[in-house]
mmCIF file of C-alpha atoms in Angstrom:
data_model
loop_
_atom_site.group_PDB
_atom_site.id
_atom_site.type_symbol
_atom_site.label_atom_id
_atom_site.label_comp_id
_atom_site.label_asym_id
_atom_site.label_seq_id
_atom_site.Cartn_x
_atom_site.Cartn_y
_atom_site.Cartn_z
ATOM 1 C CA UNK A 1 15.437 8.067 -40.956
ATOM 2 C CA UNK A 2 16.452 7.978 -37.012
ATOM 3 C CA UNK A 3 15.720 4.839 -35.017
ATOM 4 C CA UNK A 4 12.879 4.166 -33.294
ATOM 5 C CA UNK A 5 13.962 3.909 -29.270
ATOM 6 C CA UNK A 6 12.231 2.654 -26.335
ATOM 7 C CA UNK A 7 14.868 4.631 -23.497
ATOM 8 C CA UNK A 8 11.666 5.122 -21.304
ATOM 9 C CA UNK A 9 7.469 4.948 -21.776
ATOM 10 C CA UNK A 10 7.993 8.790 -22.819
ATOM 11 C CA UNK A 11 9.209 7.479 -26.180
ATOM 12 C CA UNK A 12 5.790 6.590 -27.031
ATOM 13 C CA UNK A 13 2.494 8.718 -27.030
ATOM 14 C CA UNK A 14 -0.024 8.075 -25.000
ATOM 15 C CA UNK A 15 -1.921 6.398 -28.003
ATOM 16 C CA UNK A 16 1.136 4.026 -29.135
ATOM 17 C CA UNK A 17 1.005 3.163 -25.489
ATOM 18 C CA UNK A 18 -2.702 2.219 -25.177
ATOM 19 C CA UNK A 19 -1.924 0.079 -28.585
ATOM 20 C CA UNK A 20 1.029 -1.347 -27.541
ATOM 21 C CA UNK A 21 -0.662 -2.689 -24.247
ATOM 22 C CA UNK A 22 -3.542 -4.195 -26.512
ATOM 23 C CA UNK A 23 -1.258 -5.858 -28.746
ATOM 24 C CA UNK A 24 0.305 -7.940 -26.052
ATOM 25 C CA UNK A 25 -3.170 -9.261 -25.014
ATOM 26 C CA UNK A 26 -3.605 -9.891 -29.259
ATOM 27 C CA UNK A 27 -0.092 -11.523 -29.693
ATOM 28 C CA UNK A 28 -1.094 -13.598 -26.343
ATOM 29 C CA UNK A 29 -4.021 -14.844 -27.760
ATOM 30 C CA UNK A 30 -2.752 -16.077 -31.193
ATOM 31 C CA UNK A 31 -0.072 -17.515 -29.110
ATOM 32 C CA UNK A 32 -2.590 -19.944 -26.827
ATOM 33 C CA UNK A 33 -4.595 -20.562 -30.074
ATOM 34 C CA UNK A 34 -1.268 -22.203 -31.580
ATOM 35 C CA UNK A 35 -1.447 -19.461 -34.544
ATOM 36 C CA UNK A 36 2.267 -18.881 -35.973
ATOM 37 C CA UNK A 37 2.819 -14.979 -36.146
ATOM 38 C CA UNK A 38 6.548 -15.056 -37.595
ATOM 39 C CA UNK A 39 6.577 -11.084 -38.944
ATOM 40 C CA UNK A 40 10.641 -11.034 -37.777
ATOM 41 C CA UNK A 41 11.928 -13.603 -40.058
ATOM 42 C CA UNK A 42 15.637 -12.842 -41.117
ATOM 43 C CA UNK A 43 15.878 -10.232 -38.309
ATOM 44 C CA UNK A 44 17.974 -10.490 -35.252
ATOM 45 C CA UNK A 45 18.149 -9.156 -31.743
ATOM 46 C CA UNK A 46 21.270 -8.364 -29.785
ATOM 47 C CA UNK A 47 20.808 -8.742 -26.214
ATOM 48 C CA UNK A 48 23.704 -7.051 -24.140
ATOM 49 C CA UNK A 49 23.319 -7.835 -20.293
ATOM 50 C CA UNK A 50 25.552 -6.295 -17.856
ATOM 51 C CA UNK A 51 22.796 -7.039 -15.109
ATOM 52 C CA UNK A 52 21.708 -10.670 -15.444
ATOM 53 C CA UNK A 53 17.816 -11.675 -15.230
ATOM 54 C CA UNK A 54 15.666 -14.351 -15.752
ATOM 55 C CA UNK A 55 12.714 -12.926 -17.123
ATOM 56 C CA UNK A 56 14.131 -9.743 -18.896
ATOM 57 C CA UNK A 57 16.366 -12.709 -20.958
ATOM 58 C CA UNK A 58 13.667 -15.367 -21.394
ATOM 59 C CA UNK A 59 10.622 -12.922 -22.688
ATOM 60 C CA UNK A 60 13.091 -11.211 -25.321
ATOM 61 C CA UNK A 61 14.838 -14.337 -26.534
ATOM 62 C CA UNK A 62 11.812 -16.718 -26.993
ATOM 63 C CA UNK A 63 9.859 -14.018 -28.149
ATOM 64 C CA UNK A 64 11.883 -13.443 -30.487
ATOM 65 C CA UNK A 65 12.017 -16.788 -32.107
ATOM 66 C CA UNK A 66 8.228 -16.730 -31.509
ATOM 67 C CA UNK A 67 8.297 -14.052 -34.428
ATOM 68 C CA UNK A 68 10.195 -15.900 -36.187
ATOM 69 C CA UNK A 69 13.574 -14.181 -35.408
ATOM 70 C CA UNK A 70 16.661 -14.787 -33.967
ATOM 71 C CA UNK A 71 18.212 -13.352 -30.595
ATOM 72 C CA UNK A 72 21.861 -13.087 -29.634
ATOM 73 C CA UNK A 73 22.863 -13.126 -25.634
ATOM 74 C CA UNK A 74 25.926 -10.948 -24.863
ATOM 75 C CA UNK A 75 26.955 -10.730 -21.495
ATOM 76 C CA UNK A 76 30.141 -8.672 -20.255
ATOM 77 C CA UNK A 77 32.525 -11.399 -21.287
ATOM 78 C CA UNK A 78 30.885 -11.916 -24.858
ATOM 79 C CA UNK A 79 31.893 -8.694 -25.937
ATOM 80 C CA UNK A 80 34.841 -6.205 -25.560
ATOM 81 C CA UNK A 81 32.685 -4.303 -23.309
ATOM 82 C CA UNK A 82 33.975 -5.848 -20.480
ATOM 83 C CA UNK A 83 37.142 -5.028 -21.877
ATOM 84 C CA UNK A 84 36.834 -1.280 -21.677
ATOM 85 C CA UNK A 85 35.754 -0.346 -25.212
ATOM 86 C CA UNK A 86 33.896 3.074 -25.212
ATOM 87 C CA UNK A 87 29.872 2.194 -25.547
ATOM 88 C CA UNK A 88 29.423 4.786 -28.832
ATOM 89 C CA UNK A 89 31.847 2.012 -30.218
ATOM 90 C CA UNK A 90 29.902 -1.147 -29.255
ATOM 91 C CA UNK A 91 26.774 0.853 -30.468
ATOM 92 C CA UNK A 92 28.057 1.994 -33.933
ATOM 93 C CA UNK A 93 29.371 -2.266 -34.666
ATOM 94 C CA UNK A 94 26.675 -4.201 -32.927
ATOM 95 C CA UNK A 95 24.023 -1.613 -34.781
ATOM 96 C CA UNK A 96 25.792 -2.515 -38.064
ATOM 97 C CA UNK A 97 24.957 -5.939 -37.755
ATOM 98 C CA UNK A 98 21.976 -6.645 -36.125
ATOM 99 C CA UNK A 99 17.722 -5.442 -36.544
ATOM 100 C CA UNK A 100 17.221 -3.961 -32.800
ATOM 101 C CA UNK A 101 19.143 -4.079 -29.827
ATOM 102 C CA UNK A 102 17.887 -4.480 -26.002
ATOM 103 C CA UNK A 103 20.725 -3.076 -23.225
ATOM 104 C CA UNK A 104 20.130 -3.859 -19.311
ATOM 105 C CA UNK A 105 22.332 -1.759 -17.531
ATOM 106 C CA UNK A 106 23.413 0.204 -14.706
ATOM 107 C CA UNK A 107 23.606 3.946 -15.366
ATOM 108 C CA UNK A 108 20.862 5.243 -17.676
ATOM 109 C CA UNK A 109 23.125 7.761 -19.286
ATOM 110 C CA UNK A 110 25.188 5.154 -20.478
ATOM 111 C CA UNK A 111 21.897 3.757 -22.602
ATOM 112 C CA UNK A 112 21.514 6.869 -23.377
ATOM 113 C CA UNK A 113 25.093 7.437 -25.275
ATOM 114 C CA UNK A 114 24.828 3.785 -26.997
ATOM 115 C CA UNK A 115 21.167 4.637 -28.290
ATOM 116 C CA UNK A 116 22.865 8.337 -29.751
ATOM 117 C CA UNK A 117 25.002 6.000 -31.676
ATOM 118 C CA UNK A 118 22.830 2.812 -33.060
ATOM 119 C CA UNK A 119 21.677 3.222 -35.989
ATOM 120 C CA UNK A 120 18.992 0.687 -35.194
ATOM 121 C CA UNK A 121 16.423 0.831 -32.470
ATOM 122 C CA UNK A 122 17.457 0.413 -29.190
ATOM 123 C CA UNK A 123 15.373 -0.856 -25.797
ATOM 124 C CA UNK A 124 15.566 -0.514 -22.536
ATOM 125 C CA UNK A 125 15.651 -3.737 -20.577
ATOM 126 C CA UNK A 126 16.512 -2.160 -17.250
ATOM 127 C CA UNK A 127 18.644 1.038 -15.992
ATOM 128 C CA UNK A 128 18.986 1.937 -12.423
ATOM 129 C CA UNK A 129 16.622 4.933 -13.472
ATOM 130 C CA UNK A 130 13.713 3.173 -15.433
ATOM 131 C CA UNK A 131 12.525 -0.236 -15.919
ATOM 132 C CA UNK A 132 9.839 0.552 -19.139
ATOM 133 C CA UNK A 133 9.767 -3.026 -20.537
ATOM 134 C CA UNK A 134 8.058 -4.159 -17.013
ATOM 135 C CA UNK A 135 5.217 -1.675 -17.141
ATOM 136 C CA UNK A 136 4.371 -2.702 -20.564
ATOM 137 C CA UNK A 137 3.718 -6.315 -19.047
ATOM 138 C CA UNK A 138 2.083 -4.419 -15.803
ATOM 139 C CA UNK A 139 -0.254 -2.342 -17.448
ATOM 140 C CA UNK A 140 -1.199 -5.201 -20.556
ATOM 141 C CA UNK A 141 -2.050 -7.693 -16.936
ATOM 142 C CA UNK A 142 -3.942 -4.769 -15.128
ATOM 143 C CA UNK A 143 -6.312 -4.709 -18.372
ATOM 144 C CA UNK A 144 -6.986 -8.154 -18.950
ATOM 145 C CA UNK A 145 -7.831 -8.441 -14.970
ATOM 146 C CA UNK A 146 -9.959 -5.153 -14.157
ATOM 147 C CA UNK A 147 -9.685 -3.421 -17.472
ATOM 148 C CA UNK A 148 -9.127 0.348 -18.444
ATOM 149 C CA UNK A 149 -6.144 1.761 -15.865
ATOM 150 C CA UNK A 150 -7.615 5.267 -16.075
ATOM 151 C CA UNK A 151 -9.189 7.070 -13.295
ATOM 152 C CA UNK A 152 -8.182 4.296 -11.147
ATOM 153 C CA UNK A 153 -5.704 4.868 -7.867
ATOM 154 C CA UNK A 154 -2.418 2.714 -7.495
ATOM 155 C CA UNK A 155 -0.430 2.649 -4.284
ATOM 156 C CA UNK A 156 3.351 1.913 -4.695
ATOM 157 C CA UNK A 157 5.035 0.914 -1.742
ATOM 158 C CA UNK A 158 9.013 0.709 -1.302
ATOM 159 C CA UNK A 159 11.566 2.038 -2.884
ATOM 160 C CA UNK A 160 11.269 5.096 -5.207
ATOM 161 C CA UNK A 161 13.405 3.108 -7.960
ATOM 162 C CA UNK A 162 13.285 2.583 -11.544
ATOM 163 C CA UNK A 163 10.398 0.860 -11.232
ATOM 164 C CA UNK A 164 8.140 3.470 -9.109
ATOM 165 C CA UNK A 165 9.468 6.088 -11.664
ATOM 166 C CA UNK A 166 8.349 4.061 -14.608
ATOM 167 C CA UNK A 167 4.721 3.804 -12.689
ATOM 168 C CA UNK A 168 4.930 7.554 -12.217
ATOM 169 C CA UNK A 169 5.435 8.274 -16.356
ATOM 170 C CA UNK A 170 2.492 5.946 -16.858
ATOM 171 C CA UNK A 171 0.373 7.589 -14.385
ATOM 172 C CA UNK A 172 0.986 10.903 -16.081
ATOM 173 C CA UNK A 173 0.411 9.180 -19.639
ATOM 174 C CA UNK A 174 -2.872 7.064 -18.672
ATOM 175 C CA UNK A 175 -4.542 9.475 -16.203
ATOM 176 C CA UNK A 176 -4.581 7.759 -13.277
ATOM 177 C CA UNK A 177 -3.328 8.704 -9.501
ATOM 178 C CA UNK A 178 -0.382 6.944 -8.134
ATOM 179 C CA UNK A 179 0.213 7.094 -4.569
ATOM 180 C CA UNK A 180 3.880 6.563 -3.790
ATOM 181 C CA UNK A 181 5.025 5.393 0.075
ATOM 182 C CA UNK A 182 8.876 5.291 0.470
ATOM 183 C CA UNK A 183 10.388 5.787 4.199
ATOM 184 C CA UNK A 184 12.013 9.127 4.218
ATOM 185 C CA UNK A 185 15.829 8.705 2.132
ATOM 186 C CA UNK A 186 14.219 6.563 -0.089
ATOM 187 C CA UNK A 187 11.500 8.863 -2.290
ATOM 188 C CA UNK A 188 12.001 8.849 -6.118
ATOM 189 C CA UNK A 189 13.752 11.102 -8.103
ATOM 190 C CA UNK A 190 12.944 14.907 -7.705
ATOM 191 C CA UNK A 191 13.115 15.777 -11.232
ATOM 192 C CA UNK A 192 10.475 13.204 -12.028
ATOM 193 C CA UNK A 193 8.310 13.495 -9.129
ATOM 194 C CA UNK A 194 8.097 17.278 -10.340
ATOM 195 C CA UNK A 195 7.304 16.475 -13.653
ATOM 196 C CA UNK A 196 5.070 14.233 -12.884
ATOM 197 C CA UNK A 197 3.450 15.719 -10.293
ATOM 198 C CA UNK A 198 0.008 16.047 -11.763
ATOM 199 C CA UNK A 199 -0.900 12.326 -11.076
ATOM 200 C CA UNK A 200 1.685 10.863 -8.349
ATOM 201 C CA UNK A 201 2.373 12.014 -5.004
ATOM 202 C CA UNK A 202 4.272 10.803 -1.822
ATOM 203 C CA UNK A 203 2.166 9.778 0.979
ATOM 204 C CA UNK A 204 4.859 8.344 3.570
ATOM 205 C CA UNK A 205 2.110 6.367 5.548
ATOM 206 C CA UNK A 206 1.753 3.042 3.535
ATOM 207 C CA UNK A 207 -1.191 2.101 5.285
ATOM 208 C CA UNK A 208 -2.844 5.693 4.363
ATOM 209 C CA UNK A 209 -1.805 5.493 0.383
ATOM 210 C CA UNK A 210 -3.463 1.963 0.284
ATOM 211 C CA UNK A 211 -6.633 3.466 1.480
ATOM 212 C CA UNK A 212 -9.714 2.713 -1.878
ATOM 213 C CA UNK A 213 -6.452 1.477 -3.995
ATOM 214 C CA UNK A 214 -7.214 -0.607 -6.868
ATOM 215 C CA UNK A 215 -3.496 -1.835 -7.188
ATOM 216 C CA UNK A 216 -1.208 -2.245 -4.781
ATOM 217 C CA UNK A 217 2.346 -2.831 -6.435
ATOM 218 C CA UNK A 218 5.685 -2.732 -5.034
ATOM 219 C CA UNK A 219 9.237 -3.993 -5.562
ATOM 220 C CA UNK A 220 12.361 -5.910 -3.155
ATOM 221 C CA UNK A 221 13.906 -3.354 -0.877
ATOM 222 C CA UNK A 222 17.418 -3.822 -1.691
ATOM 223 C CA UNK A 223 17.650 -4.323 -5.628
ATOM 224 C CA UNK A 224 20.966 -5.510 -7.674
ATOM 225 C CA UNK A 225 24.093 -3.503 -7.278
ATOM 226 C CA UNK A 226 22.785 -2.735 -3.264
ATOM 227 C CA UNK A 227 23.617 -5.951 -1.788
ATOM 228 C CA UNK A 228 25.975 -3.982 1.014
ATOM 229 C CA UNK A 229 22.481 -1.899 2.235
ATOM 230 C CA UNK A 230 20.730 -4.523 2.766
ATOM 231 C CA UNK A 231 20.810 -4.299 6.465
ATOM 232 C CA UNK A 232 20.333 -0.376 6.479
ATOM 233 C CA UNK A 233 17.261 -0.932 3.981
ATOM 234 C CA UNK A 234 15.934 -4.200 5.779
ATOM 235 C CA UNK A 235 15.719 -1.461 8.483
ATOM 236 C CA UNK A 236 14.420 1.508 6.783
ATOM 237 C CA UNK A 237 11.628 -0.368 4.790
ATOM 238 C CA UNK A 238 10.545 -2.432 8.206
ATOM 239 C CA UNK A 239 7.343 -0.751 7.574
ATOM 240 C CA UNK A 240 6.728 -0.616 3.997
ATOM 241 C CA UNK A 241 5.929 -4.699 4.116
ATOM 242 C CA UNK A 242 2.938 -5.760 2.021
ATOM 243 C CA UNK A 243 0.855 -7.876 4.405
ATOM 244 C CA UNK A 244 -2.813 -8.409 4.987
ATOM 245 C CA UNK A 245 -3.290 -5.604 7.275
ATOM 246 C CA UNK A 246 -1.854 -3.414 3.796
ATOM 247 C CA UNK A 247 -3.757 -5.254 1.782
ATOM 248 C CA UNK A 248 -7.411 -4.733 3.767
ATOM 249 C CA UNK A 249 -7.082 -0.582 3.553
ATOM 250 C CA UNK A 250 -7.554 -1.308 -0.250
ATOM 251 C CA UNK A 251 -10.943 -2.202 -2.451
ATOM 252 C CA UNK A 252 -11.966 -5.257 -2.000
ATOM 253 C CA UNK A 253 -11.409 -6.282 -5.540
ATOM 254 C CA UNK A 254 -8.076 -4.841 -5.982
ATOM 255 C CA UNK A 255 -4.987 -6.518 -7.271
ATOM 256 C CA UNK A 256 -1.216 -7.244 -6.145
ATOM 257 C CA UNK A 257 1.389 -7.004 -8.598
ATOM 258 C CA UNK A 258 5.611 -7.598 -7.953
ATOM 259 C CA UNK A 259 8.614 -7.863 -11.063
ATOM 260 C CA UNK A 260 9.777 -10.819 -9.565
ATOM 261 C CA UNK A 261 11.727 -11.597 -7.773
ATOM 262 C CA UNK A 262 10.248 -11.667 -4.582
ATOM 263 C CA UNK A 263 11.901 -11.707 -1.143
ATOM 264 C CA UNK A 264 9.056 -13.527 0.885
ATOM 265 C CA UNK A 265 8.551 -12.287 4.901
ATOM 266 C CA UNK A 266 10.616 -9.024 3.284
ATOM 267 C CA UNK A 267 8.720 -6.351 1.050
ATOM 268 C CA UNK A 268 5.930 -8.942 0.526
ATOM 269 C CA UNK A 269 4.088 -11.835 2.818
ATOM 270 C CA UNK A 270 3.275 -15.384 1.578
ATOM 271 C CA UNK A 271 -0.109 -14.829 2.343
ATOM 272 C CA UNK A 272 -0.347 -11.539 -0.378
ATOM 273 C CA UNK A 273 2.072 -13.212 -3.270
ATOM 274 C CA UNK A 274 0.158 -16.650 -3.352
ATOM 275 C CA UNK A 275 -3.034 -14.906 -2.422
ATOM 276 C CA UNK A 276 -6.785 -14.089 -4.295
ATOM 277 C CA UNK A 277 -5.962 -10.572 -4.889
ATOM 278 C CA UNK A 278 -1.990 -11.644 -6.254
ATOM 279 C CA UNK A 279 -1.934 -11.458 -10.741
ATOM 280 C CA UNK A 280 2.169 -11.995 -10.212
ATOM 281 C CA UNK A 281 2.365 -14.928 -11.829
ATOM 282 C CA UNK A 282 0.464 -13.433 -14.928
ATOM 283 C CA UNK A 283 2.590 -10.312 -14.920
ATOM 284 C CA UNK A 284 5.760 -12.541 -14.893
ATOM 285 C CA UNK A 285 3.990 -14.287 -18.359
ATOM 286 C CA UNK A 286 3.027 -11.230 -19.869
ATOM 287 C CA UNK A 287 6.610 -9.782 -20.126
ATOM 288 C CA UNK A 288 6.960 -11.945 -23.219
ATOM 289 C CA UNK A 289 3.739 -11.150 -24.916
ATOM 290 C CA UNK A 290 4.496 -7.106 -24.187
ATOM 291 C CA UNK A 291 8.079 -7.674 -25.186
ATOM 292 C CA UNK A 292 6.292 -9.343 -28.535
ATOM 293 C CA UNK A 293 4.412 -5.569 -29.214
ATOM 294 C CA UNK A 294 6.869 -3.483 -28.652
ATOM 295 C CA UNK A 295 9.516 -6.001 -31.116
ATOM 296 C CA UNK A 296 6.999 -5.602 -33.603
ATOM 297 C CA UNK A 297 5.996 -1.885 -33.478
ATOM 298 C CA UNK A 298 9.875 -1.274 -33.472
ATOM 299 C CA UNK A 299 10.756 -3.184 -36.258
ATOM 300 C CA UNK A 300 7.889 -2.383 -38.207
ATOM 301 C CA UNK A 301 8.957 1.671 -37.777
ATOM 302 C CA UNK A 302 12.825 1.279 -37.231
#
């Protein structure tokens, strides 16, 4: 039987989704109420980084051992990799060894070519094209604060990255509408935006596609790999900030959400990150409790 893969939310239906999401919020629970959950014991998780993280490292490594597994960390210079062996080779050895595998990498066709070539499941902990693992945490934190995501409107403001285009696949998947403001140069892929075009649209004025929002979201406007358009973005994105005056075109009860990590005074003010409407600090803690669901639905199907 193939692999079970997590490439991008499109790998699940919309019902393994909705499940997934209310697992997290389960696994959390049992977590806080000091239950041991240890369905992984014996099994083992590579982790191969060629971007480094914080959180992407920390939710899949203790949540692993959480489930009573074990999780390997592999940067570039752990592995021959960084020594110019062909990914399908890496794929085909590593898969031969361990349960599951998580990749966070640059190009997505290179995940792409590695998960052709596991024979184990393989997840997506970031490409430059989608960032899946985050909206798991996203969507599991806008439930537990306001509760079902559908029918509701969600501004994105910034960069049309792998981020917005993970929020435009869930928008499409949960049914709601996703406003997307990006300064012109900047809008998300055109392929996507097509295909998704039933539930997110651009709307270049920020302060416009907050207007009624329920969640405004958004992401640093110069992200890993782009440290040399920083200037040119810092420029471009002057704009796109999310202050108070941003904040006050949406519902009064919606919410602020940011991966982490945040560039005060840049994409996002003081005032919104440490503010009443920010959950931030709960989406950072929900990455491990969504990275728990989906290491158990893999595992249990790979």
């Amino acid at each position: 039987m193939n692999p079970r893969h997590l490439l991008t939310l499109r790998d699940l239906s919309t019902e393994e989704l909705r499940q997934l999401v209310s697992r997290a919020s389960e696994l959390k629970q049992l977590q806080r109420d000091g239950t041991a959950h240890e369905p992984l014991k014996g099994k083992t998780l590579a982790m191969v980084f060629e971007k480094s993280s914080t959180r992407t490292r920390v939710s899949f490594e203790v949540g692993m051992a959480q489930l009573g597994g074990h999780a390997l960390f592999l940067s570039p210079r752990d592995t021959q990799l960084g020594r110019g062996e062909p990914i399908e080779d890496t794929a085909r050895v590593l898969s031969r060894m361990v349960d599951v595998i998580m990749i966070r990498t640059y190009e997505h066709d290179k995940l792409v070519r590695f998960a052709e070539n596991s024979s184990v499941p393989v997840i997506n902990g970031l490409t430059d094209l989608f960032h899946p693992c985050q909206l798991l945490a996203d969507l599991q934190t806008y439930a537990e604060h306001r509760g079902d995501i559908a029918g509701r409107r969600v501004t994105w403001v910034g960069d049309g990255n792998n981020m917005c285009h993970s929020w435009m696949n869930a928008a499409q998947m949960l049914d709601f509408e996703l406003r997307i403001a990006c300064p012109r140069g900047y809008e998300p892929d055109p392929d996507i935006l097509k295909a998704t075009a039933s539930n997110a649209r651009l709307h270049p004025d920020p302060l416009d596609a907050a207007q009624d929002s329920d969640l405004i979201v958004t992401d640093v406007w110069a992200s890993m790999g782009q440290e040399e358009e920083q200037a040119a973005r810092r420029r471009a994105f002057a704009d796109y900030q999310v202050n108070w005056e941003l904040m006050r075109q949406a519902r009064n009860d919606a919410v602020f959400m940011h991966c982490l990590p945040a560039h005060r005074e840049e994409e996002v003010t003081t005032e919104v990150l440490e503010g009443p409407h920010s959950v931030v600090w709960d989406e950072a803690e929900n990455r491990l409790h969504a990275q728990k669901a989906l290491l158990e639905f893999l595992l249990a199907r790979g």
